[in-house]
XYZ file of C-alpha atoms in Angstrom:
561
model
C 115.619 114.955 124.817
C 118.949 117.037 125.472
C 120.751 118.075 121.918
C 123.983 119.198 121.373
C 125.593 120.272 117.825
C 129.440 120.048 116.675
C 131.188 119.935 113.651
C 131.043 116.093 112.405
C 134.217 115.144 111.100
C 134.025 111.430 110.933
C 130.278 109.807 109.851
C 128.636 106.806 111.546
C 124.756 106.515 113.971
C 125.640 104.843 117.074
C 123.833 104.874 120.545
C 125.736 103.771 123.611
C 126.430 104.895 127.358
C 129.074 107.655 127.339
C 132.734 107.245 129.750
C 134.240 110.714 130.500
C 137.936 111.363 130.089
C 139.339 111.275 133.742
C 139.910 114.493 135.247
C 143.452 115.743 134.296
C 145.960 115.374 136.913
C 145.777 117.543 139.562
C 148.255 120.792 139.889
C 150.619 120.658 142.298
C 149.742 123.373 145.354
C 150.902 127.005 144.055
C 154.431 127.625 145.951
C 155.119 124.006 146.615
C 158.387 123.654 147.935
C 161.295 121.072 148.543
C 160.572 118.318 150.886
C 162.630 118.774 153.760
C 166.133 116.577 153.150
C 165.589 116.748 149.326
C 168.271 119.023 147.972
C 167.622 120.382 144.780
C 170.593 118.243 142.643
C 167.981 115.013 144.098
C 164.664 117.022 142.581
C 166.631 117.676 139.695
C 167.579 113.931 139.138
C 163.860 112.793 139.914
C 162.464 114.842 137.621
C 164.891 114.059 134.662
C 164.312 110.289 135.689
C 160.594 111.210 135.068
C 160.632 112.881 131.614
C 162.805 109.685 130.478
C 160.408 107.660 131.684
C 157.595 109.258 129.990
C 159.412 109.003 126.703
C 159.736 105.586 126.855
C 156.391 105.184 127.606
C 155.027 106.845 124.695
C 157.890 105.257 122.254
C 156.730 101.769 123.116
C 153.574 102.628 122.703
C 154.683 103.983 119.619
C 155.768 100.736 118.438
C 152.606 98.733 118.355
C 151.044 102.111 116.192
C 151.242 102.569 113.205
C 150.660 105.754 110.178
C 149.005 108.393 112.138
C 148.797 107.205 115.696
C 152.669 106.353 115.040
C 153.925 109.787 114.580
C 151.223 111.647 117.061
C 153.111 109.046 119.529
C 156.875 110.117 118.559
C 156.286 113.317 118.309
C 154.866 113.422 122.151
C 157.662 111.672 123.146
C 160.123 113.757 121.789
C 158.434 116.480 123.592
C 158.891 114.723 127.103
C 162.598 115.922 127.266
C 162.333 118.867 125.224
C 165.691 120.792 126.488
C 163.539 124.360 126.978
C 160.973 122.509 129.040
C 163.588 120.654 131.326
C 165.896 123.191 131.808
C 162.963 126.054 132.897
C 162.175 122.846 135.521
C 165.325 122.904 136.593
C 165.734 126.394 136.971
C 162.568 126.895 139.364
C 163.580 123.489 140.891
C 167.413 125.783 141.772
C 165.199 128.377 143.344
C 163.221 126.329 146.155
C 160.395 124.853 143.518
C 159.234 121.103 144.280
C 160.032 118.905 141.269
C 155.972 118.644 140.642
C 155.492 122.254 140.930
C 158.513 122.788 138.858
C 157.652 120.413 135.746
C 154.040 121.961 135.910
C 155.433 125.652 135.956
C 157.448 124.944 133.050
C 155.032 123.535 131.174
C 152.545 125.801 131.371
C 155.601 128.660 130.725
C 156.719 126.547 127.012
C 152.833 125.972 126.214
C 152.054 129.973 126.601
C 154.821 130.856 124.625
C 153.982 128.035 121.965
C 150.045 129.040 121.954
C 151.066 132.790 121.675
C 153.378 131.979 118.335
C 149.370 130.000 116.980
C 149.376 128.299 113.867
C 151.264 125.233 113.894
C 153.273 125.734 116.965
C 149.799 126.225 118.876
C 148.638 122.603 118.187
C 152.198 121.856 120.406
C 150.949 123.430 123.336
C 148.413 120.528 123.420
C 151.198 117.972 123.791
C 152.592 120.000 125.960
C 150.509 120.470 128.571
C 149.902 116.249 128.090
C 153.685 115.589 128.434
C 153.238 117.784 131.882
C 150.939 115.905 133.163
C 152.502 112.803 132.819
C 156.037 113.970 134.850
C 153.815 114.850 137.011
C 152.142 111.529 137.107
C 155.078 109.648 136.951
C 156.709 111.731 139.968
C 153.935 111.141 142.384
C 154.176 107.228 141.089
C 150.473 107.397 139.916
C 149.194 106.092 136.526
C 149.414 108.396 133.525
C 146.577 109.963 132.196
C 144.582 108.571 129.292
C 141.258 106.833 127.817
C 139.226 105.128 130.775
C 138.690 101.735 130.831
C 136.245 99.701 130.750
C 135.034 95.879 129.422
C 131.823 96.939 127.719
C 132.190 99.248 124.384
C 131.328 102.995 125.593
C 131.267 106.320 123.883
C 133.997 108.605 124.887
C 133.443 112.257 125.683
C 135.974 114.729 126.733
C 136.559 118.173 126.289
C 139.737 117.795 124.299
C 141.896 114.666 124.021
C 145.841 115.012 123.806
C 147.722 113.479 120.645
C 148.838 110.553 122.649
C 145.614 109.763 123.792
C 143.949 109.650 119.977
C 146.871 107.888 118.588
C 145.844 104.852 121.266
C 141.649 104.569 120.957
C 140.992 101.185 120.502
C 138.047 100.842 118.012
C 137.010 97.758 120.034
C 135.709 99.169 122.998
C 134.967 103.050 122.168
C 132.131 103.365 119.272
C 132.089 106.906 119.376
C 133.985 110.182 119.792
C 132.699 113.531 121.100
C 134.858 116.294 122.562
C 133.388 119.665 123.295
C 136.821 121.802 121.276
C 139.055 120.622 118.956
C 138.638 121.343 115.113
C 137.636 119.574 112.232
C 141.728 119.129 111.211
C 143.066 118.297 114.634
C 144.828 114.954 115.828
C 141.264 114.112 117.381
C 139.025 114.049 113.892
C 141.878 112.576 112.053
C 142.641 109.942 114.069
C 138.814 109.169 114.299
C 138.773 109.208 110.948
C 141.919 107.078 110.436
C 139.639 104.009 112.878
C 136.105 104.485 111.418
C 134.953 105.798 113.882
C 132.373 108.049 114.434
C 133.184 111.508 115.462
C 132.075 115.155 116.706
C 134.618 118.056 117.566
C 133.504 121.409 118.799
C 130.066 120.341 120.683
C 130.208 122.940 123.483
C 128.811 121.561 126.802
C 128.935 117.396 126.055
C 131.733 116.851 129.118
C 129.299 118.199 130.980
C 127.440 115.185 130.589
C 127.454 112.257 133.243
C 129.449 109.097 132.946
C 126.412 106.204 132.357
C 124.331 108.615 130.114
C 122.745 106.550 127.027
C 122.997 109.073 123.958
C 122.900 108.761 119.783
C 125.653 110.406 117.950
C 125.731 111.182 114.226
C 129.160 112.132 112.701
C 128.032 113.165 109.416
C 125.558 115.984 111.308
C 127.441 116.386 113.831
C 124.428 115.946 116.516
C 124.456 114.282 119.832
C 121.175 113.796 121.378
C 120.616 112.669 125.019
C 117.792 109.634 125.629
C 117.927 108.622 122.291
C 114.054 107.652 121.196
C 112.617 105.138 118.652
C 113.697 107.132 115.778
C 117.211 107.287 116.885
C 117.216 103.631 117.775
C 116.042 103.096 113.801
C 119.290 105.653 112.778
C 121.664 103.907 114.304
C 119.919 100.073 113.280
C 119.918 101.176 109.648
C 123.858 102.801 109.591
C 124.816 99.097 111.236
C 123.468 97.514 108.476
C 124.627 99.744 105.965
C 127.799 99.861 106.806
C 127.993 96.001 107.196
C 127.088 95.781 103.759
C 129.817 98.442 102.983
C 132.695 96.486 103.609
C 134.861 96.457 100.615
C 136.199 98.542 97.829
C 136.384 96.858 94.690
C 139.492 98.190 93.739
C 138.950 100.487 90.740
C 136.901 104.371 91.590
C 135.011 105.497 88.394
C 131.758 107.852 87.889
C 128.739 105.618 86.921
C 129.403 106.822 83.216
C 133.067 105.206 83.801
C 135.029 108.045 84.009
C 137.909 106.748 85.826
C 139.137 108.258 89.566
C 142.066 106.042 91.086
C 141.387 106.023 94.621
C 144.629 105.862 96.617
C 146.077 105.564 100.333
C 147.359 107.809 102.419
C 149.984 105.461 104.617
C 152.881 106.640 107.267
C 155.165 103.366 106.185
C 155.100 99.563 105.355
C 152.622 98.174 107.607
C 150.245 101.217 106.376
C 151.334 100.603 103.061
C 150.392 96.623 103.374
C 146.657 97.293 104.904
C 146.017 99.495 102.370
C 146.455 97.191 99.586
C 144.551 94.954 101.373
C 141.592 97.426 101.209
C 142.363 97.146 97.253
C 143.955 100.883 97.784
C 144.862 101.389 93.763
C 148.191 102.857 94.851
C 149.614 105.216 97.306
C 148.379 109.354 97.030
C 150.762 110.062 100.290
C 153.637 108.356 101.877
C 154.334 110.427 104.555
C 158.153 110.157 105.019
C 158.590 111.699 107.993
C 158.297 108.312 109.875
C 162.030 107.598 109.569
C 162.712 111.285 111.381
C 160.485 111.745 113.855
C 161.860 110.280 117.486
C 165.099 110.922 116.140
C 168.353 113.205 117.155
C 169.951 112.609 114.023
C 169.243 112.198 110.644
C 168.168 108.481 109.255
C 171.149 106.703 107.095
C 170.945 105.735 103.847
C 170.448 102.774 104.418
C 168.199 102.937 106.704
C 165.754 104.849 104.674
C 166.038 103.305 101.169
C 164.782 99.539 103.547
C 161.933 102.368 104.885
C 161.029 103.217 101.414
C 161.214 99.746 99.699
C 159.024 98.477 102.427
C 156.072 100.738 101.085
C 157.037 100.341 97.479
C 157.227 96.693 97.853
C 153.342 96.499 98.975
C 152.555 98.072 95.460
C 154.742 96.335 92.735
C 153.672 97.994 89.485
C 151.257 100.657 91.099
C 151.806 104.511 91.639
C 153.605 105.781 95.046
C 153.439 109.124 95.843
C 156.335 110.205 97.989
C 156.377 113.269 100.075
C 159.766 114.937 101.018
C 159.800 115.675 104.603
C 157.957 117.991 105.890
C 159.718 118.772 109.091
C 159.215 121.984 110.757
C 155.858 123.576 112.357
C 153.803 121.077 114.137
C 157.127 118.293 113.388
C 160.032 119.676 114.735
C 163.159 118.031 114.620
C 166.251 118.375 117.113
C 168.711 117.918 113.774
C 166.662 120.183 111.557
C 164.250 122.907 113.253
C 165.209 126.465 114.078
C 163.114 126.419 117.916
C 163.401 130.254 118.097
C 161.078 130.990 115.232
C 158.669 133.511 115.930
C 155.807 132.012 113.962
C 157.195 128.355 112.466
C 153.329 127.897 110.554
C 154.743 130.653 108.037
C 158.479 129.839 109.278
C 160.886 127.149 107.680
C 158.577 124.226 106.927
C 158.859 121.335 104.077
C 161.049 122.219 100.916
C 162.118 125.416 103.019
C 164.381 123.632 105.230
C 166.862 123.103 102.059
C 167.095 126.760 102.798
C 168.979 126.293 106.140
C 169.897 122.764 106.235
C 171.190 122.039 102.523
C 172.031 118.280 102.033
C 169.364 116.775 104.188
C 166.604 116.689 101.312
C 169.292 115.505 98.221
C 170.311 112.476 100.855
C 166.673 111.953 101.148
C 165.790 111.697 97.232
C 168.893 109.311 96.848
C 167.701 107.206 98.999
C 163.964 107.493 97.511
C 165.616 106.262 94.157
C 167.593 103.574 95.207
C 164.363 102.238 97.085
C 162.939 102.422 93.253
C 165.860 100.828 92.022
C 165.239 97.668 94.105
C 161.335 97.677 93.505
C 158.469 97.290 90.785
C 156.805 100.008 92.099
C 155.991 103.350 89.958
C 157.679 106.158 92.035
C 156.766 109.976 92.126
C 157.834 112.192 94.437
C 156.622 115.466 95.982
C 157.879 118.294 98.219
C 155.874 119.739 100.596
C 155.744 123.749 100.865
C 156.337 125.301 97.368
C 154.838 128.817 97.029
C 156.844 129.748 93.782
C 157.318 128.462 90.080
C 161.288 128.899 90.754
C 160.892 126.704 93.698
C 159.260 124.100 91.736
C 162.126 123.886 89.164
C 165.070 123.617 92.058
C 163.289 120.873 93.488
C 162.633 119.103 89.867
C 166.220 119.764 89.117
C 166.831 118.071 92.361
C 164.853 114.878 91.744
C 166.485 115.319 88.258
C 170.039 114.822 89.713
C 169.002 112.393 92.362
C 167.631 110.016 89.380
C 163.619 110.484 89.895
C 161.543 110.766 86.746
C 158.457 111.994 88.200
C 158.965 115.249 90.231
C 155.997 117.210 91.632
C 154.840 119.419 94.192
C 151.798 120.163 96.788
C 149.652 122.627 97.069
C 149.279 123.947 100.168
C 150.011 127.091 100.062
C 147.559 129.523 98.502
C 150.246 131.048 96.199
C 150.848 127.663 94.706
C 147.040 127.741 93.472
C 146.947 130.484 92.286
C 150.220 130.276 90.101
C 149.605 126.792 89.370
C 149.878 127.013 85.525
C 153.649 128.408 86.051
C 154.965 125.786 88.724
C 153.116 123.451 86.652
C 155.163 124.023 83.389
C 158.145 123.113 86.357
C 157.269 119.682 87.102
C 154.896 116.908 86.112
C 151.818 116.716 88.853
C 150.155 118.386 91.688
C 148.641 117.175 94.776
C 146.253 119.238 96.902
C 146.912 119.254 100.895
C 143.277 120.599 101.471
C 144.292 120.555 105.629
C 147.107 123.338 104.879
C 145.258 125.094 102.059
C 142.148 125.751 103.787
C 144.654 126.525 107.453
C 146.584 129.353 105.238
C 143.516 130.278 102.900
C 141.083 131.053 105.992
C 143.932 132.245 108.210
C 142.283 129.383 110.879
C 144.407 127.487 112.967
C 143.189 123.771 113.089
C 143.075 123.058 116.094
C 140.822 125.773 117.631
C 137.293 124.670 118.412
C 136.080 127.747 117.965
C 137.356 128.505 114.353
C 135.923 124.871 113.546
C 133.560 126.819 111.127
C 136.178 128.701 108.946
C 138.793 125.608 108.997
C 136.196 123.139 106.642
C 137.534 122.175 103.037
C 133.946 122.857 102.350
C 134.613 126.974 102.607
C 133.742 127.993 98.944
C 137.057 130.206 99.043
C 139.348 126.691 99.450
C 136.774 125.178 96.670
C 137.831 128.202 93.847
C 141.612 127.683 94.805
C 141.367 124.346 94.444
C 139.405 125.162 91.148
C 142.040 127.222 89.887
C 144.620 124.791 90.370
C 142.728 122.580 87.945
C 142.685 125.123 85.417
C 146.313 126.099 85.949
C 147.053 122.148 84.772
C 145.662 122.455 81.476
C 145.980 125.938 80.536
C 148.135 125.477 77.236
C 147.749 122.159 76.825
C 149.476 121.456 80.119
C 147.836 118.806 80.864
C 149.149 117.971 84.556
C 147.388 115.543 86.578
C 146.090 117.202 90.044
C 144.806 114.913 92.895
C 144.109 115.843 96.147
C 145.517 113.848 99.173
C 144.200 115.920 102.256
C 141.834 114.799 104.784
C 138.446 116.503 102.395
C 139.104 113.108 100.032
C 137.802 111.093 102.683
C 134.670 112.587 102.616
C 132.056 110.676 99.871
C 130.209 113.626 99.161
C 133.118 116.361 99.464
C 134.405 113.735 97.118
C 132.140 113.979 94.137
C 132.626 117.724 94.191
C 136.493 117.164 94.197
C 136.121 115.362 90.850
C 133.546 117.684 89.217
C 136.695 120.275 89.691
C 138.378 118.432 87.575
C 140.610 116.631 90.075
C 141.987 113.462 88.574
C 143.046 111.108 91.693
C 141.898 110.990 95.337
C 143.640 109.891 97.893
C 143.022 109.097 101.686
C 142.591 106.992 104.821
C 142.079 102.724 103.466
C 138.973 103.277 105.481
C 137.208 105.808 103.574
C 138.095 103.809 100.121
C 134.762 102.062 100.193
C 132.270 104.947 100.511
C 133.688 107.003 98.704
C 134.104 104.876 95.698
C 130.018 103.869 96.170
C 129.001 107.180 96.240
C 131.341 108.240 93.349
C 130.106 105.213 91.287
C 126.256 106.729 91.774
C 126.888 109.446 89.800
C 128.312 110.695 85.953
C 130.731 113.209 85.427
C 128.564 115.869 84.282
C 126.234 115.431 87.403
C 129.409 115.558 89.731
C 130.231 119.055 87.825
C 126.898 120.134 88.544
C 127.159 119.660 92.134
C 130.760 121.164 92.156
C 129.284 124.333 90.644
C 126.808 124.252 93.372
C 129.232 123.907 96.128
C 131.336 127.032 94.895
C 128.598 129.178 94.415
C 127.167 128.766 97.941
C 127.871 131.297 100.362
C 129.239 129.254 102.873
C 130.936 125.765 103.825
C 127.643 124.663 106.021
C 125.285 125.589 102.727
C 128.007 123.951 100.493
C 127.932 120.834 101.985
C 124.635 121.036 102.785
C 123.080 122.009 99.376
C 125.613 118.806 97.822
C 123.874 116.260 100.285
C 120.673 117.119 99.165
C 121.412 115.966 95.459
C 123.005 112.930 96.890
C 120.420 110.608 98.522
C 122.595 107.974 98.305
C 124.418 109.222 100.909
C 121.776 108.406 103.294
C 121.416 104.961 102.447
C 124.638 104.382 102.896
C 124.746 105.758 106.438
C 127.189 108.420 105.073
């Protein structure tokens, strides 16, 4: 029996027959020139045709998304006519280059330059290199790349899958996800984990595999094995039932000595925001705002966002929302807002920063985040995204102040936040840990890279102390803050426990996770979940961490966690 080992990033013990991706579409001969009769003002046309066409593709796709998928699928589409990738087509199309060859030259040309700038603008390159091959697609009249199909369920393996490709997995027919790069905070594992469904990134050598091959994945090990045997066959039997039985959250998350952990949602909008109080969600940990920007060349009216806002806030009359500014910039450009020409947008103008260069556009927003409150039940707090400095903290709580918000607060995603967190604290009234940025910036490990899948894990005993510190920042002289986290390491039961023996007050994550996590916090005290925290941190590594945590938490097995 073949093995393979990734990093798992979404649990579940399935066996089924694995579907490859499709090979990518093919490049265009090297030198490819215009046909004969086809003038260049006629290749030109064609291929701005095509890059509409691809847009609207992905934006009515985009429509029947929602949250995650949602915004992976705007963003793309934005991409499709992104003025530096068109106009290098239509350059090389002016000097003799076939509209194919063109769009494919050009692409590869914006995704160097965007790989070469790494962090943020690196995980861009991925969409687009996608957006490429779909001109390209759409010029030779052939069907766009994407997840094969097929009637019976299948598990998919590929050696990377583009944003628009995660944002459309249907839950119904693939039970599995394996691709052999990707990290453990790319568009792949949260996506997976956003559907249930099981997932390993970073298993070198699986899309090597044939089409038709019967295998048994486990995305809490992160192990594929190939001719799965009786024991396998047992795995996956028991995780079935398990996770039949684990179905439902019962709507308050406590330690078994009833120390009480609110559990909330993370949602991108009002249909989000309605499923998740359907899962008995006990509030919202992160609206992501950035909904009402994205696929956008202007800025959202008032109106239009306040009946954006009220539709989450309505879903939770009397409960907690957690608002979070926008937080364009980096991997979420916008035409109206971002500065293109940064040399490294990661570190670049990002979140609260873009007050900096764009003043108005973040007041306009909190306006319309109060007058959303106004018209609801709901109990509003709001957050910006990006603060490294106690003086930071106070202009933004001055400017919730003035927009008519009672509850300002800030994230912590930046290292400096951390480790300062008893002075911004004193600035505003909460905290909430992004543990995907804090552990990017804290290991110096872009997200997306497969091979730096190791250092870019929440579990890292380095992201553990800041997050540590942050805690103790929010009480230090009586402070008293509340800190929750709302990054992608609530969503995992046992990272969980260790969250709230670090003194972290809420949790907050995808509706799916809401059930295991509150069974596996409800198996153990306080003081036991402080133990294992102090355990975690002392390890030497993430893979120890984790490891020496799951080992003191047998439920976890029983669960199929």
């Amino acid at each position: 029996m073949r093995n393979f080992s990734g990093v798992g990033v979404s649990p579940g013990r399935v066996i089924g027959t694995i579907r490859q991706m499709p090979k990518p579409v093919s490049e265009p001969p090297n030198g490819e020139r215009l046909r004969e009769g086809v003038t260049p003002e006629d290749a030109a046309a064609a291929l701005r045709s095509a890059t509409k066409a691809v847009q609207s593709e992905l934006k009515q796709r985009s429509e029947t998304a929602s949250g995650d998928a949602r915004a992976v699928l705007e963003a793309t589409a934005m991409m499709a006519t992104d003025p530096m990738l068109v106009k290098n087509a239509v350059k090389l199309i002016n000097a003799g280059s076939s509209a194919e060859r063109a769009a494919w030259d050009a692409g590869a040309s914006v995704a160097e330059m965007l790989h070469n700038l790494g962090g943020y603008m690196a995980e861009r390159a991925t969409d687009v290199l996608d957006v490429r091959a779909r001109i390209v697609a759409e010029l030779r009249g052939l069907s766009a790349p994407g997840i094969p199909s097929s009637e019976a369920p299948f598990i998919l393996i590929a050696e990377d899958l583009a944003p628009a490709d995660t944002a459309t997995l249907d839950p119904e027919k693939v039970l599995a996800l394996v691709t052999s790069g990707g990290g453990p905070q790319s568009h792949t594992a949260i996506i997976a984990r956003s559907l249930g469904l099981p997932a390993v990134v970073a298993a070198v050598g699986v899309d090597e595999l044939e089409s038709g091959a019967r295998v048994y994945v486990d995305g809490a090990a992160g192990t594929i094995s190939v001719d799965p045997g009786a024991e396998e066959e047992a795995a996956a039997e028991a995780y079935a039932a398990a996770a039949a039985a684990l179905t439902e959250f019962d709507g308050t998350g406590r330690t078994s000595d009833g120390h009480e952990v609110p559990l909330l949602a993370n949602v991108g909008g009002a249909k989000d925001a309605r499923g998740a109080a359907e899962a008995r969600a006990q509030g919202v940990g992160l609206l992501r705002t950035e909904f009402c920007f994205l696929g956008r060349d202007s800025e959202p009216t008032h109106d239009e966002q306040v009946e954006a806002y009220k539709g989450v806030f309505d879903a939770f009359p009397g409960k907690k929302v957690v608002v979070r500014t926008l937080d364009a910039g980096a991997d979420k450009p916008l035409p109206f807002l971002t500065d293109t020409t940064e040399p490294n947008p990661a570190l670049g103008v990002r979140g609260y920063r873009t007050d900096l260069t764009s003043p108005g556009v973040l007041a306009r927003q909190l306006k319309a985040i109060a007058d959303a409150e106004a018209q609801s039940s709901a109990e509003v707090w709001v957050m910006a995204p990006m603060i490294s400095t106690a003086e930071e903290a106070a202009d933004f709580a001055a400017m919730t102040t003035e927009a008519g918000l009672k509850k300002p607060g800030v994230m912590v995603e930046v290292p400096s936040a951390a480790l300062m967190s008893e002075s911004i604290l004193t600035e505003v009234g909460f905290a909430s840990i992004g543990t995907n940025d804090l552990t990017q910036y804290a290991m110096a490990a872009d997200r997306q890279l497969g091979s730096l899948a190791a250092l870019n894990n929440a579990w890292q005993p380095a992201v553990l102390r800041l997050i540590g510190l942050t805690v103790e920042g929010s009480v230090a002289e009586g402070n008293a803050k509340p800190v929750g986290v709302c990054g992608e390491a609530a969503a995992d039961p046992a990272l969980a426990v260790v969250l709230v023996g670090l003194g972290v007050s809420t949790l907050s994550m995808t509706p799916r996770a809401l059930a295991g996590v509150g069974a596996v916090l409800n198996s153990v005290s306080l003081d036991e979940a402080r133990k294992l925290a102090e355990i975690a941190v002392k390890a030497p590594s993430a893979v120890e961490a984790r490891a020496r945590v799951r080992a003191e938490l047998p439920v976890l097995e029983s669960l199929g966690l």
